Coordinates of C-alpha atoms and ligand atoms in Angstrom, one line a residue:
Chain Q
X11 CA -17.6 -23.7 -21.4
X12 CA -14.7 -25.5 -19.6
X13 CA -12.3 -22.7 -21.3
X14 CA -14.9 -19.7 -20.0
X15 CA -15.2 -20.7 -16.8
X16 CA -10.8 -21.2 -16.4
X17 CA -10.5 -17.7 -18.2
X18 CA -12.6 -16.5 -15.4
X19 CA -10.7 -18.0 -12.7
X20 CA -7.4 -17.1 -14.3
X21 CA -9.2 -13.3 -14.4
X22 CA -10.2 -13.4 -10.6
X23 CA -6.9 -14.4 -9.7
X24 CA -5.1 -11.5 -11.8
X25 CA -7.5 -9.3 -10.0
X26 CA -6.8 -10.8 -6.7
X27 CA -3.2 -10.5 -7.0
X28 CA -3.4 -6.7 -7.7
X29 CA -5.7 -5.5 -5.2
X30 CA -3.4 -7.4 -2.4
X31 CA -0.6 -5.7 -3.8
X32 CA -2.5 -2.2 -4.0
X33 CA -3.9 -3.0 -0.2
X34 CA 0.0 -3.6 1.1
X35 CA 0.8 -0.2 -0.6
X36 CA -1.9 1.7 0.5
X37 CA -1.5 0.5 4.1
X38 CA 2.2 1.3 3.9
X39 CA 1.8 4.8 2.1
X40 CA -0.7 5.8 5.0
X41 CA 1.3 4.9 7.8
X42 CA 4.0 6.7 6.1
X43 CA 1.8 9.9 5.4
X44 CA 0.6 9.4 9.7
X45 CA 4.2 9.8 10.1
X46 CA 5.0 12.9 7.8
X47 CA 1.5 14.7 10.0
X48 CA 3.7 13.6 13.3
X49 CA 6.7 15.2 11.8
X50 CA 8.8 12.0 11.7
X51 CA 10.1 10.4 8.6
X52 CA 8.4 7.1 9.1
X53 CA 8.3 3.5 7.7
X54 CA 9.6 2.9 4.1
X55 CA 6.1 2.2 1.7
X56 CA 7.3 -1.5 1.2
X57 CA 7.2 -1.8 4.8
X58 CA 4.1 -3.7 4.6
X59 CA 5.9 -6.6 2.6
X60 CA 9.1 -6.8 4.6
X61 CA 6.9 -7.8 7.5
X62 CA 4.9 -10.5 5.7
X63 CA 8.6 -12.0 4.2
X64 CA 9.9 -11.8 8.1
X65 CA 7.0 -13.5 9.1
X66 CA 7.1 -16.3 6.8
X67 CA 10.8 -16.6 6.9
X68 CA 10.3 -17.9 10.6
X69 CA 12.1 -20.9 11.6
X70 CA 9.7 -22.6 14.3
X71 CA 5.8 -21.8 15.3
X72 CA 3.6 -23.2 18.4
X73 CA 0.0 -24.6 17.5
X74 CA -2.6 -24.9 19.7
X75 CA -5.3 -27.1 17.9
X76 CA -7.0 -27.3 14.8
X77 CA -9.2 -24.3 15.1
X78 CA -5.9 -22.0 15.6
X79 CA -5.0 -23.5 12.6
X80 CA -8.5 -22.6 10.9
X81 CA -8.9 -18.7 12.4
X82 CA -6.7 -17.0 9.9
X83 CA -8.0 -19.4 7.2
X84 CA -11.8 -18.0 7.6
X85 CA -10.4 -14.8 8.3
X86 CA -8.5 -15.2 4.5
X87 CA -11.5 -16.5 3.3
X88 CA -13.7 -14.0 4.5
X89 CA -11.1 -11.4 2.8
X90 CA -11.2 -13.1 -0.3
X91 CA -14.8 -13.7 -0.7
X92 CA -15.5 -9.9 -0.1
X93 CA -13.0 -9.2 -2.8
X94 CA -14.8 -12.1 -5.2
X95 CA -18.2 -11.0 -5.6
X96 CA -17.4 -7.1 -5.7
X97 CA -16.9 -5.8 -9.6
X98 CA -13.6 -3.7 -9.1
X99 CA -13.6 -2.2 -11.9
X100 CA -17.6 -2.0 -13.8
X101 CA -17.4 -2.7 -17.1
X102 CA -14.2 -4.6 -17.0
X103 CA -13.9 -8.2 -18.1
X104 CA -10.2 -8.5 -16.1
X105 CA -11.4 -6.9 -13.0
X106 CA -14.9 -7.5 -12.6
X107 CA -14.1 -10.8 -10.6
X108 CA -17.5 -13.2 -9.4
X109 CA -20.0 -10.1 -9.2
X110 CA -22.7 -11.8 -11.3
X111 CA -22.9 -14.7 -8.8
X112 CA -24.0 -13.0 -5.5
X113 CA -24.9 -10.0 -4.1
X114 CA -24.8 -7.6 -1.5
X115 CA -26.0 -9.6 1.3
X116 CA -23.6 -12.3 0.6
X117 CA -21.2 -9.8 0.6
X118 CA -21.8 -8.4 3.8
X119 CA -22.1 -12.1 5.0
X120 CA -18.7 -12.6 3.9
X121 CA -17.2 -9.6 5.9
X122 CA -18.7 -10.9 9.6
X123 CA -17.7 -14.6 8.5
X124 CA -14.1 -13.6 8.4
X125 CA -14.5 -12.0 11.6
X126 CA -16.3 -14.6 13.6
X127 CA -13.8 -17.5 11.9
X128 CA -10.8 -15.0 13.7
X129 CA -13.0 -14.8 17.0
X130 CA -13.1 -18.7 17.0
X131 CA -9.4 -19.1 16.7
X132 CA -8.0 -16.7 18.8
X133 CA -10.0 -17.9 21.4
X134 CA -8.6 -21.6 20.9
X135 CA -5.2 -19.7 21.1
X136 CA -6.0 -19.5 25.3
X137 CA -4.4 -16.2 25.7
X138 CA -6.9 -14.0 27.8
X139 CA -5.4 -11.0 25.6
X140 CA -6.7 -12.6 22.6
X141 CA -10.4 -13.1 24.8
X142 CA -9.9 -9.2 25.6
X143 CA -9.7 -8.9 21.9
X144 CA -12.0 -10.4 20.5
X145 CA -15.0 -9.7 22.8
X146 CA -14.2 -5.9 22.2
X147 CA -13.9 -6.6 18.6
X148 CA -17.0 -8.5 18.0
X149 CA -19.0 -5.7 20.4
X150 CA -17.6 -2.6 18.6
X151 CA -18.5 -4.8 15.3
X152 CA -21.8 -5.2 16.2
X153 CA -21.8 -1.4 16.9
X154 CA -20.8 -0.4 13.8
X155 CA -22.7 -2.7 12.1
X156 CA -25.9 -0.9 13.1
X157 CA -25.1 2.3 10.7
X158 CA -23.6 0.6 8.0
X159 CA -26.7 -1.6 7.7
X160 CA -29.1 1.1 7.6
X161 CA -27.4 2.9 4.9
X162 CA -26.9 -0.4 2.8
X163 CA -30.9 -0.7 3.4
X164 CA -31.2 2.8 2.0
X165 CA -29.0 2.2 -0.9
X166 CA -30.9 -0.7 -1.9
X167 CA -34.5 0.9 -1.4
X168 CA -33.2 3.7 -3.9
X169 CA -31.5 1.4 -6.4
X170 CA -34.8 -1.3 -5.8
X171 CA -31.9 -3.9 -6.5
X172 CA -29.4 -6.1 -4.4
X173 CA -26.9 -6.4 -6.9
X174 CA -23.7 -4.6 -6.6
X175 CA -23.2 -4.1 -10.7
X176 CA -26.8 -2.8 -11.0
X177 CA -26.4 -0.3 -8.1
X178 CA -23.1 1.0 -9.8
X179 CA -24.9 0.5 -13.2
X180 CA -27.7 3.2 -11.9
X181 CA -25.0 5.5 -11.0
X182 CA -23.0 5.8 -14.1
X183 CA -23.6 9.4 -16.0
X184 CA -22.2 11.9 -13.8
X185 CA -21.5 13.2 -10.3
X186 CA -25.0 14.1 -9.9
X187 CA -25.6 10.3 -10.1
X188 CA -23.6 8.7 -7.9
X189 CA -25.2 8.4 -4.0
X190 CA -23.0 10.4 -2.3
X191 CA -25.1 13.3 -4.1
X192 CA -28.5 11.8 -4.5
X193 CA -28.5 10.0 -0.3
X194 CA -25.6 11.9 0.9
X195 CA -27.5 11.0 4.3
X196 CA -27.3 7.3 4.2
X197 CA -23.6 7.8 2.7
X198 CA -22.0 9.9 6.4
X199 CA -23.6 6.9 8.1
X200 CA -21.8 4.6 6.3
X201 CA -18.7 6.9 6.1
X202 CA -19.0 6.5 9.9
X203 CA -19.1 3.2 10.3
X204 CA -16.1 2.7 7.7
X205 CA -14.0 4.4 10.5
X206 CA -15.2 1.9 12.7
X207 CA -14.7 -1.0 10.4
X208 CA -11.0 0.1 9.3
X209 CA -10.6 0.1 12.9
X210 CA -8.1 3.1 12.6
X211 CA -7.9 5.8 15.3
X212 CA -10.6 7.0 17.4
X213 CA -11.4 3.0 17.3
X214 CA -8.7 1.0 16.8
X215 CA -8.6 -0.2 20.4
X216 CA -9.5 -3.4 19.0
X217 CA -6.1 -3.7 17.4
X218 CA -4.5 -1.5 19.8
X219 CA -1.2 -2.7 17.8
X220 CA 1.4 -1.8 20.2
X221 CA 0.0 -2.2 23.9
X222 CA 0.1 -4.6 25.7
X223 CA -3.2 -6.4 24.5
X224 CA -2.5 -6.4 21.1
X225 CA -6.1 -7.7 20.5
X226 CA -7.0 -11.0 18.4
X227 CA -4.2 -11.9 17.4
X228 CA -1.6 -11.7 20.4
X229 CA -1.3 -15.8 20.0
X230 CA -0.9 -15.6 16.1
X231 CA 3.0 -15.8 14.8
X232 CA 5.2 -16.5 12.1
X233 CA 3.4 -18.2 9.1
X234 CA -0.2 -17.5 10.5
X235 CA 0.7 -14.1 11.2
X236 CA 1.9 -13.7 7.9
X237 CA -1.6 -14.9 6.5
X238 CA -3.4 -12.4 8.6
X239 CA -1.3 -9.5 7.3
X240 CA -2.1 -10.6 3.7
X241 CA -5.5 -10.5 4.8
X242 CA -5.1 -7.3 6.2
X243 CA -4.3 -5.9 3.2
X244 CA -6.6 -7.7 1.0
X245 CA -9.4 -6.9 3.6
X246 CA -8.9 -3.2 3.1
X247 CA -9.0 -3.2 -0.7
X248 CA -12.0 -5.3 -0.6
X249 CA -14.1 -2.7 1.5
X250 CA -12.6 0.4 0.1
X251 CA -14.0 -1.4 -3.5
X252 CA -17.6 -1.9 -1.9
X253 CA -17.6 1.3 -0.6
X254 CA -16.8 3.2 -4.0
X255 CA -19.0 1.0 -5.9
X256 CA -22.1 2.0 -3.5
X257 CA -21.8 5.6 -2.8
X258 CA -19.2 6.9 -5.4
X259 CA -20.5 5.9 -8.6
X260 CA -17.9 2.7 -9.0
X261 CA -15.2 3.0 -11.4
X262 CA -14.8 2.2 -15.1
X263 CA -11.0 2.2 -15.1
X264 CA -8.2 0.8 -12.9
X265 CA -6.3 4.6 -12.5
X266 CA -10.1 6.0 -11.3
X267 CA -9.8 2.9 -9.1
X268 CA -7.3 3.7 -7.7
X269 CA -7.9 7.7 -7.1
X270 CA -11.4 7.4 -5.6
X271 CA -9.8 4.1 -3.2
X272 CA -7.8 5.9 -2.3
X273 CA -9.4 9.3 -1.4
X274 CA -11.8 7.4 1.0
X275 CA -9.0 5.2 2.8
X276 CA -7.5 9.2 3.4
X277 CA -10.7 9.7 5.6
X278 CA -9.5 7.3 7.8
X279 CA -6.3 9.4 8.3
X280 CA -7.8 12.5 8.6
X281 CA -10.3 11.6 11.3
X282 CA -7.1 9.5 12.5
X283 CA -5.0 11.7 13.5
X284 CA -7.5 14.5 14.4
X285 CA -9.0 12.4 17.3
X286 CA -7.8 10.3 20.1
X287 CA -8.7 6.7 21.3
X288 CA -12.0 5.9 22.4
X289 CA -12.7 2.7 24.4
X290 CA -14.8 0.7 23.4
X291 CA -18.1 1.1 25.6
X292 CA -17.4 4.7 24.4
X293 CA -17.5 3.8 20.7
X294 CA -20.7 1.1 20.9
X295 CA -22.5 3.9 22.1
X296 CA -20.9 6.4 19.6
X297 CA -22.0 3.9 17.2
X298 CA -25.7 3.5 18.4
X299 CA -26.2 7.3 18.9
X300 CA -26.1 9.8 16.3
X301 CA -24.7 7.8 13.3
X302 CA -27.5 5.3 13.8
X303 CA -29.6 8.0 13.6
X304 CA -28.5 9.5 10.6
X305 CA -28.5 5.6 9.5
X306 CA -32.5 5.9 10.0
X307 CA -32.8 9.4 8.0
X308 CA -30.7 8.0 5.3
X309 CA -33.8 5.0 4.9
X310 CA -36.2 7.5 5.0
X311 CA -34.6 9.7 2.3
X312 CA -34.6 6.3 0.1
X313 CA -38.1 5.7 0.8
X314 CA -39.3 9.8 0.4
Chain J
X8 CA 29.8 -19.0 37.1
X9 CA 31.8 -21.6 35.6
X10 CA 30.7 -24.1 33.3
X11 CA 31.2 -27.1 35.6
X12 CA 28.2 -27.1 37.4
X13 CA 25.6 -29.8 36.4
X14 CA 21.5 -30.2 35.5
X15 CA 19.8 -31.0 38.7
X16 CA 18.3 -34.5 37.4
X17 CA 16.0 -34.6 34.0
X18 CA 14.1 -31.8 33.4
X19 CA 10.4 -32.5 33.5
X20 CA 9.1 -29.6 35.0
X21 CA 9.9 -30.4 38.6
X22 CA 9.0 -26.9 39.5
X23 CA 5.6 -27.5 39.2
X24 CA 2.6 -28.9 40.7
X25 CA 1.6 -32.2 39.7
X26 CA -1.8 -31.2 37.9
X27 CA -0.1 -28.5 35.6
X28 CA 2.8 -30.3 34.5
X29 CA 1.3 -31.4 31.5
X30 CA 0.1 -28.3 30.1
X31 CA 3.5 -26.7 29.4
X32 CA 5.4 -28.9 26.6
X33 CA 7.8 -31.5 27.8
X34 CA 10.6 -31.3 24.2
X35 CA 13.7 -29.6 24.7
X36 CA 14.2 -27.2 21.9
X37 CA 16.4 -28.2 18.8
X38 CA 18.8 -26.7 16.4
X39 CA 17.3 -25.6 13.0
X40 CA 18.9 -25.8 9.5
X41 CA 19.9 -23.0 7.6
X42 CA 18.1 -22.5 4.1
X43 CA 20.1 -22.7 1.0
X44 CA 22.5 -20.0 0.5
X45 CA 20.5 -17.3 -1.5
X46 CA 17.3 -18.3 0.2
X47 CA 18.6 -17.6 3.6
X48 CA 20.3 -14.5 2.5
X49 CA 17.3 -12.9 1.2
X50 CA 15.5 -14.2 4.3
X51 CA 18.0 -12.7 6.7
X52 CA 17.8 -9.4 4.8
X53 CA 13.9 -8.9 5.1
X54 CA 14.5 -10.1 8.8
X55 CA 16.7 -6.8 9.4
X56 CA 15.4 -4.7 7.6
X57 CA 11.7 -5.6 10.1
X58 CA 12.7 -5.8 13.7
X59 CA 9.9 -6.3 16.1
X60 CA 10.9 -5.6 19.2
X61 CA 9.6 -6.8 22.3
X62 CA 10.8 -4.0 24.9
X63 CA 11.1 -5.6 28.2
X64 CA 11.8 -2.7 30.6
X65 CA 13.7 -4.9 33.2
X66 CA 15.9 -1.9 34.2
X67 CA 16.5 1.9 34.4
X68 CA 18.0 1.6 30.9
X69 CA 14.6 1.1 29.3
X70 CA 13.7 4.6 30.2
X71 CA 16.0 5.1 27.2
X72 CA 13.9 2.7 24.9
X73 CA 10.9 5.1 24.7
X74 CA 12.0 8.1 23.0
X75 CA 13.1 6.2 19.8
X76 CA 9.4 5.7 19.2
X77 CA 9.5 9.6 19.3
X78 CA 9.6 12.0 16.3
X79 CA 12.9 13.1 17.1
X80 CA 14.5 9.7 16.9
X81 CA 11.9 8.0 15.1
X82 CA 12.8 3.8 15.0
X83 CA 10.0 3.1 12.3
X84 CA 12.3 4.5 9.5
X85 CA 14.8 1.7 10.3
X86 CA 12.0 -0.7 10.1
X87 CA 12.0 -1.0 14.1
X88 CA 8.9 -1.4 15.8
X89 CA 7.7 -2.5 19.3
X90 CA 5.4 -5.3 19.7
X91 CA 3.6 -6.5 22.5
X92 CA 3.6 -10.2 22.7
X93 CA 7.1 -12.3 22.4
X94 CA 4.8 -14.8 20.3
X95 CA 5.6 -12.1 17.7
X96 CA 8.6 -10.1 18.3
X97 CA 11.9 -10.9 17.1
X98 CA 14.2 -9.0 19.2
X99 CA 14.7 -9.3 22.7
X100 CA 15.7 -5.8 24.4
X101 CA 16.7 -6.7 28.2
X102 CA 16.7 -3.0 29.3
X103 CA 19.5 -2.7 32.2
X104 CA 20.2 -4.8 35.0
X105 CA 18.0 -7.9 35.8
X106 CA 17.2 -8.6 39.4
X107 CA 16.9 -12.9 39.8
X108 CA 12.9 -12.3 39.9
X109 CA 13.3 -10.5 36.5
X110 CA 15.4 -12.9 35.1
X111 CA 12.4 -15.5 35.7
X112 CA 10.4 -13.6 33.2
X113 CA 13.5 -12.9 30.7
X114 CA 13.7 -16.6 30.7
X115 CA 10.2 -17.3 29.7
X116 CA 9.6 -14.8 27.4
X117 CA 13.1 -15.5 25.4
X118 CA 11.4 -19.1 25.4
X119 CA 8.2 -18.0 24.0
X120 CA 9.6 -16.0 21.1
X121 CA 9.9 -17.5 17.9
X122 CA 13.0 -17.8 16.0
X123 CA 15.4 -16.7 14.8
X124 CA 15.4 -14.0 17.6
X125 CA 17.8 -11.8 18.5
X126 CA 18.8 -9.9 22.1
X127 CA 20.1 -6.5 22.6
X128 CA 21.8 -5.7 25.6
X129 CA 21.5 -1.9 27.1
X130 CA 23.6 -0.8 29.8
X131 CA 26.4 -1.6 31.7
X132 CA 24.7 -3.4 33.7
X133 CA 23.3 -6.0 31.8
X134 CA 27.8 -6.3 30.3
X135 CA 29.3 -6.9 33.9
X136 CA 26.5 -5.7 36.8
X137 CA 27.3 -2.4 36.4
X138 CA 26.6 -0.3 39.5
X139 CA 25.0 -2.8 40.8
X140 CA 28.0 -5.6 40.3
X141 CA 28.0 -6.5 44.1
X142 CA 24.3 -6.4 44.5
X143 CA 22.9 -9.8 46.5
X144 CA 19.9 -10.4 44.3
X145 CA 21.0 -8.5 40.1
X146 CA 22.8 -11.2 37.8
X147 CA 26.0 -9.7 36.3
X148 CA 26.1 -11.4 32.9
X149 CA 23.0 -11.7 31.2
X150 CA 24.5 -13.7 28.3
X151 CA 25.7 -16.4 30.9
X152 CA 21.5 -16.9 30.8
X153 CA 20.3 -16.3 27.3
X154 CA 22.6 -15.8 24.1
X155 CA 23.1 -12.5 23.5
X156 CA 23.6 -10.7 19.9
X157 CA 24.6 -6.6 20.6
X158 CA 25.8 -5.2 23.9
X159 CA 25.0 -1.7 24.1
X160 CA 27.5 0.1 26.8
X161 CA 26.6 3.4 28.6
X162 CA 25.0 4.1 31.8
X163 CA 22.6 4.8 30.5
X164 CA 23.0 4.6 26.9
X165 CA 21.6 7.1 24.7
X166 CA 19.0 6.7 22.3
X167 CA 21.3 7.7 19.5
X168 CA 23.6 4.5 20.9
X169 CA 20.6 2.4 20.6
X170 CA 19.5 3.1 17.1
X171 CA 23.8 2.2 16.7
X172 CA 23.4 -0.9 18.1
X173 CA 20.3 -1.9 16.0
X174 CA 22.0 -0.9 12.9
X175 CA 25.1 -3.4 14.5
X176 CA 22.4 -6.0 15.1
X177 CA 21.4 -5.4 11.4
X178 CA 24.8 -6.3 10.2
X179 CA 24.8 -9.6 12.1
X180 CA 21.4 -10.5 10.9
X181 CA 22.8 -9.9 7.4
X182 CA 25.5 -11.7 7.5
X183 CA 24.1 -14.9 8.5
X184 CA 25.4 -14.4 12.2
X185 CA 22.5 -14.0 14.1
X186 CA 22.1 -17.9 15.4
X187 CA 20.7 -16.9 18.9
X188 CA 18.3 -19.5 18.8
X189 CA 20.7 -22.7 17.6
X190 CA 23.2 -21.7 20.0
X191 CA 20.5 -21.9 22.9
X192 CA 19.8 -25.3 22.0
X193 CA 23.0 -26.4 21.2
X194 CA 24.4 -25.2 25.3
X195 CA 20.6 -25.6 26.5
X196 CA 21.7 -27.6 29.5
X197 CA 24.9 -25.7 30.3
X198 CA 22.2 -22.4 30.0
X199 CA 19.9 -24.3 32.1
X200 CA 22.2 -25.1 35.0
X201 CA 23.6 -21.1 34.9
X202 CA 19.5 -20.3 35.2
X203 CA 18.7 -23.1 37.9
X204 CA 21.9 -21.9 40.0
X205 CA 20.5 -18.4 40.6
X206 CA 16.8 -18.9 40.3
X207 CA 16.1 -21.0 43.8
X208 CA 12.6 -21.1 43.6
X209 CA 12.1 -22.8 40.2
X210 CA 8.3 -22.5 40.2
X211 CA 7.7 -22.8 36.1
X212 CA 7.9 -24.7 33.2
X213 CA 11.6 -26.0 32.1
X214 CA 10.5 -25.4 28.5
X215 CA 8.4 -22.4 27.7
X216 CA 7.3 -23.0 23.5
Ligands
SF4_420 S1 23.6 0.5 33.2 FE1 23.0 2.2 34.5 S2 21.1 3.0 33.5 FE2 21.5 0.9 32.8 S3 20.3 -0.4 34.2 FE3 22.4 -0.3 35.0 S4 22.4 1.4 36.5 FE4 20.6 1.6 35.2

């Protein structure tokens, strides 16, 4: 028992370790492939972990209370719990982390906790910045969370389950199987809402990472910064994981992991650099209008 | 400026009024040990090779700072990028000649940045006044006020300079010289004075972490 339940741990952590590896890659490769659209040369790949070393390697940093402290911990938290109860790989005993214990709801618990744990620091941080921040993030969450419920409803009225294995279970045998062919509906609502959720260009406002308001975390440096950026990259494979297991038919092997991951983070760069900013009473109704509305056909698809 | 002149009594943030005094911290900074050898060395390399910079347009020079984020000059190669808060960025670029008002701010956000950090100086202005050497209100030696890692000479100088002078401020970082921040504490008070001396009206906090 005691031996099962450390092998399992010792598993999660394996799998923990590679997807915040793959996630710093991934986010270095794309800013790299932004750069080659622009014509410039761009960042180095290992970018990504240069920053997170620099960060850590800081000599001083200012606190401003315990719930500064405890922002990029729920934020980490709320990273790694997404990543925990989402099979990576179906059918894998190595990769198919704590997907037994919970389900989709927790999931999607798990990806506003994270969120609302940030808002809570960065407000203690005092900086009106980080107030701009995170009032626009939590709206434009909110927005986008509209959509990417609907199709998650839709996905689970068509699979009749909550449970993330036996939704990618049901779509094993084929293209034809997966949701992207049988609700392709329910999947450009979500597909739209990922945008919003990567919070890359049309709405990365949010973030905005080189204005002036720089968004949540203006306050947040060395060591804490660091934790966020691990987060960031954990955060990203954790999502891009849920996403393929829903509406691309999961994956039974790390390499087909990787591919299909990969091919939906690409969206993001595509629609990125096709389309400027919006702000952010822009993108709430964006949101609300037409992909909610595809959100609703996508339900009643599932229920047809 | 010489070095003889003296702090103006204890510094408890006099400049300010009575019921904010105690919001801004009331430590003066301190020196920080170095790592062990290898440890510091692979920090100091991961710390060049990702320079944040915080891009503080204080003169005509900074005009010069914008195109490297361009395609044609392109700083993200280098690992160079601009960020907007000094809680976070590790260079400092003053950009040209700072007017006494301006140096207010230099002052602050040099305070607020977390170390090590390191300052680039653009322009002639910024080495000896520049055009601007007999003005009644521009300092004439910015590293008489903050410690200062790279000059960059030129009126203005060209973007291809600056890219020069980060890879110089690269080398420094490497080789373990870029103390900035230990050499502020170590002269704080004779840094202090040279601030106090030209900024009359000291209206903010005497230490700014
Ligand atoms: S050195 Fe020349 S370009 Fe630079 S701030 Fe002075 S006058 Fe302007």
């Amino acid at each position: 028992m005691i031996t099962a339940i450390l092998t399992r741990v010792g598993y999660a952590l394996v799998s923990l370790f590679v997807i915040t590896n793959y996630g710093l890659l991934l986010i270095g490769s794309m800013a790299r492939i932004s750069a080659k659209v622009q014509g410039r040369v761009g960042q180095p790949v290992w970018q990504p972990y240069l920053d997170i070393i620099k960060s850590t390697a800081k000599r001083n940093s200012i606190s401003h209370g315990v719930m500064f402290y405890l922002g990029p911990v729920f934020r980490l938290a709320g990273g790694v719990g997404t990543y925990l109860f989402i099979p990576a790989v179906f059918g894998s005993a190595l990769f198919r982390n704590f997907s037994d214990s919970g389900d989709l709801l927790l999931v999607m618990y798990f990806i506003f906790f994270g969120q609302l744990g940030m808002a809570l620091g960065a407000s203690e941080g005092g900086h009106p910045y980080s107030a701009i921040g995170v009032s626009r993030g939590l709206a434009q969450m909110t927005a986008f969370e509209v959509p990417f419920a609907l199709s998650v409803i839709a996905v689970a009225i068509q699979y009749k389950t909550l449970d993330i294995t036996a939704i990618v279970a049901a779509q094993q045998g084929g293209f034809l199987h997966w949701t992207v062919a049988t609700n392709p509906v329910a999947v450009v609502a979500a597909l739209i809402a990922f945008l919003g959720m990567s919070m890359h260009n049309p709405f990365s406002v949010v973030i905005a990472p080189q204005e002036i308001p720089i968004g949540p975390p203006t306050e947040y440096q060395s060591n804490l910064l660091g934790m966020l950026q691990t987060n960031r990259a954990i955060f990203n494979g954790a999502k891009l994981v849920l996403y393929m297991n829903l509406f691309f038919g999961g994956a039974t092997s790390l390499p087909v992991m990787v591919i299909k991951t990969f091919l939906i983070y690409f969206i993001n760069v595509f629609v990125g650099q096709a389309f400027p900013r919006l702000r952010v009473d822009q993108s709430i109704r964006f949101f609300l209008g037409a992909p909610t509305v595809i959100g609703v056909a996508g339900v009643i698809i599932a229920l047809l | 400026m010489s070095d003889k002149h003296s702090i103006p009594g204890p510094l408890a943030n006099e400049g300010l009024p009575l019921a904010e005094r105690g919001l801004f911290c009331d430590a003066p900074p301190r020196q920080y040990q170095r790592a062990n050898k290898i440890t510091e060395a692979f920090w100091n390399w991961a710390r060049a090779q990702s320079l944040w910079i915080l891009g503080f347009g204080t003169g005509c020079g900074a005009i010069e700072l914008r195109p490297l984020m361009t395609s044609r000059f392109d700083m993200y190669r280098y690992g160079i990028q601009p960020r907007p808060t000094p809680r976070q960025s590790s260079v400092f670029v003053i950009g040209g000649y700072a007017s006494v008002k301006t140096l207010k701010r230099i002052v602050r956000s040099y305070e607020q940045m977390m170390g090590p950090k390191f300052v680039v100086a653009l322009g002639s202005c910024t080495i000896n006044g520049g055009m601007y050497w007999d003005s009644y209100n521009t300092i004439k030696r910015i590293d008489q006020y903050i410690p200062v890692d790279v000059y960059i000479a030129g009126c203005m100088p060209r973007p291809e300079a600056l890219l020069a002078g980060f890879q110089e401020l690269k080398r420094i970082i490497r080789a373990g010289r870029g103390e900035g921040q230990n050499e502020y504490a170590r002269k704080f008070e004779w840094y202090k004075a040279n601030q106090k001396q030209v900024i009359k009206d000291w209206n903010m906090p005497d230490y700014n972490w």
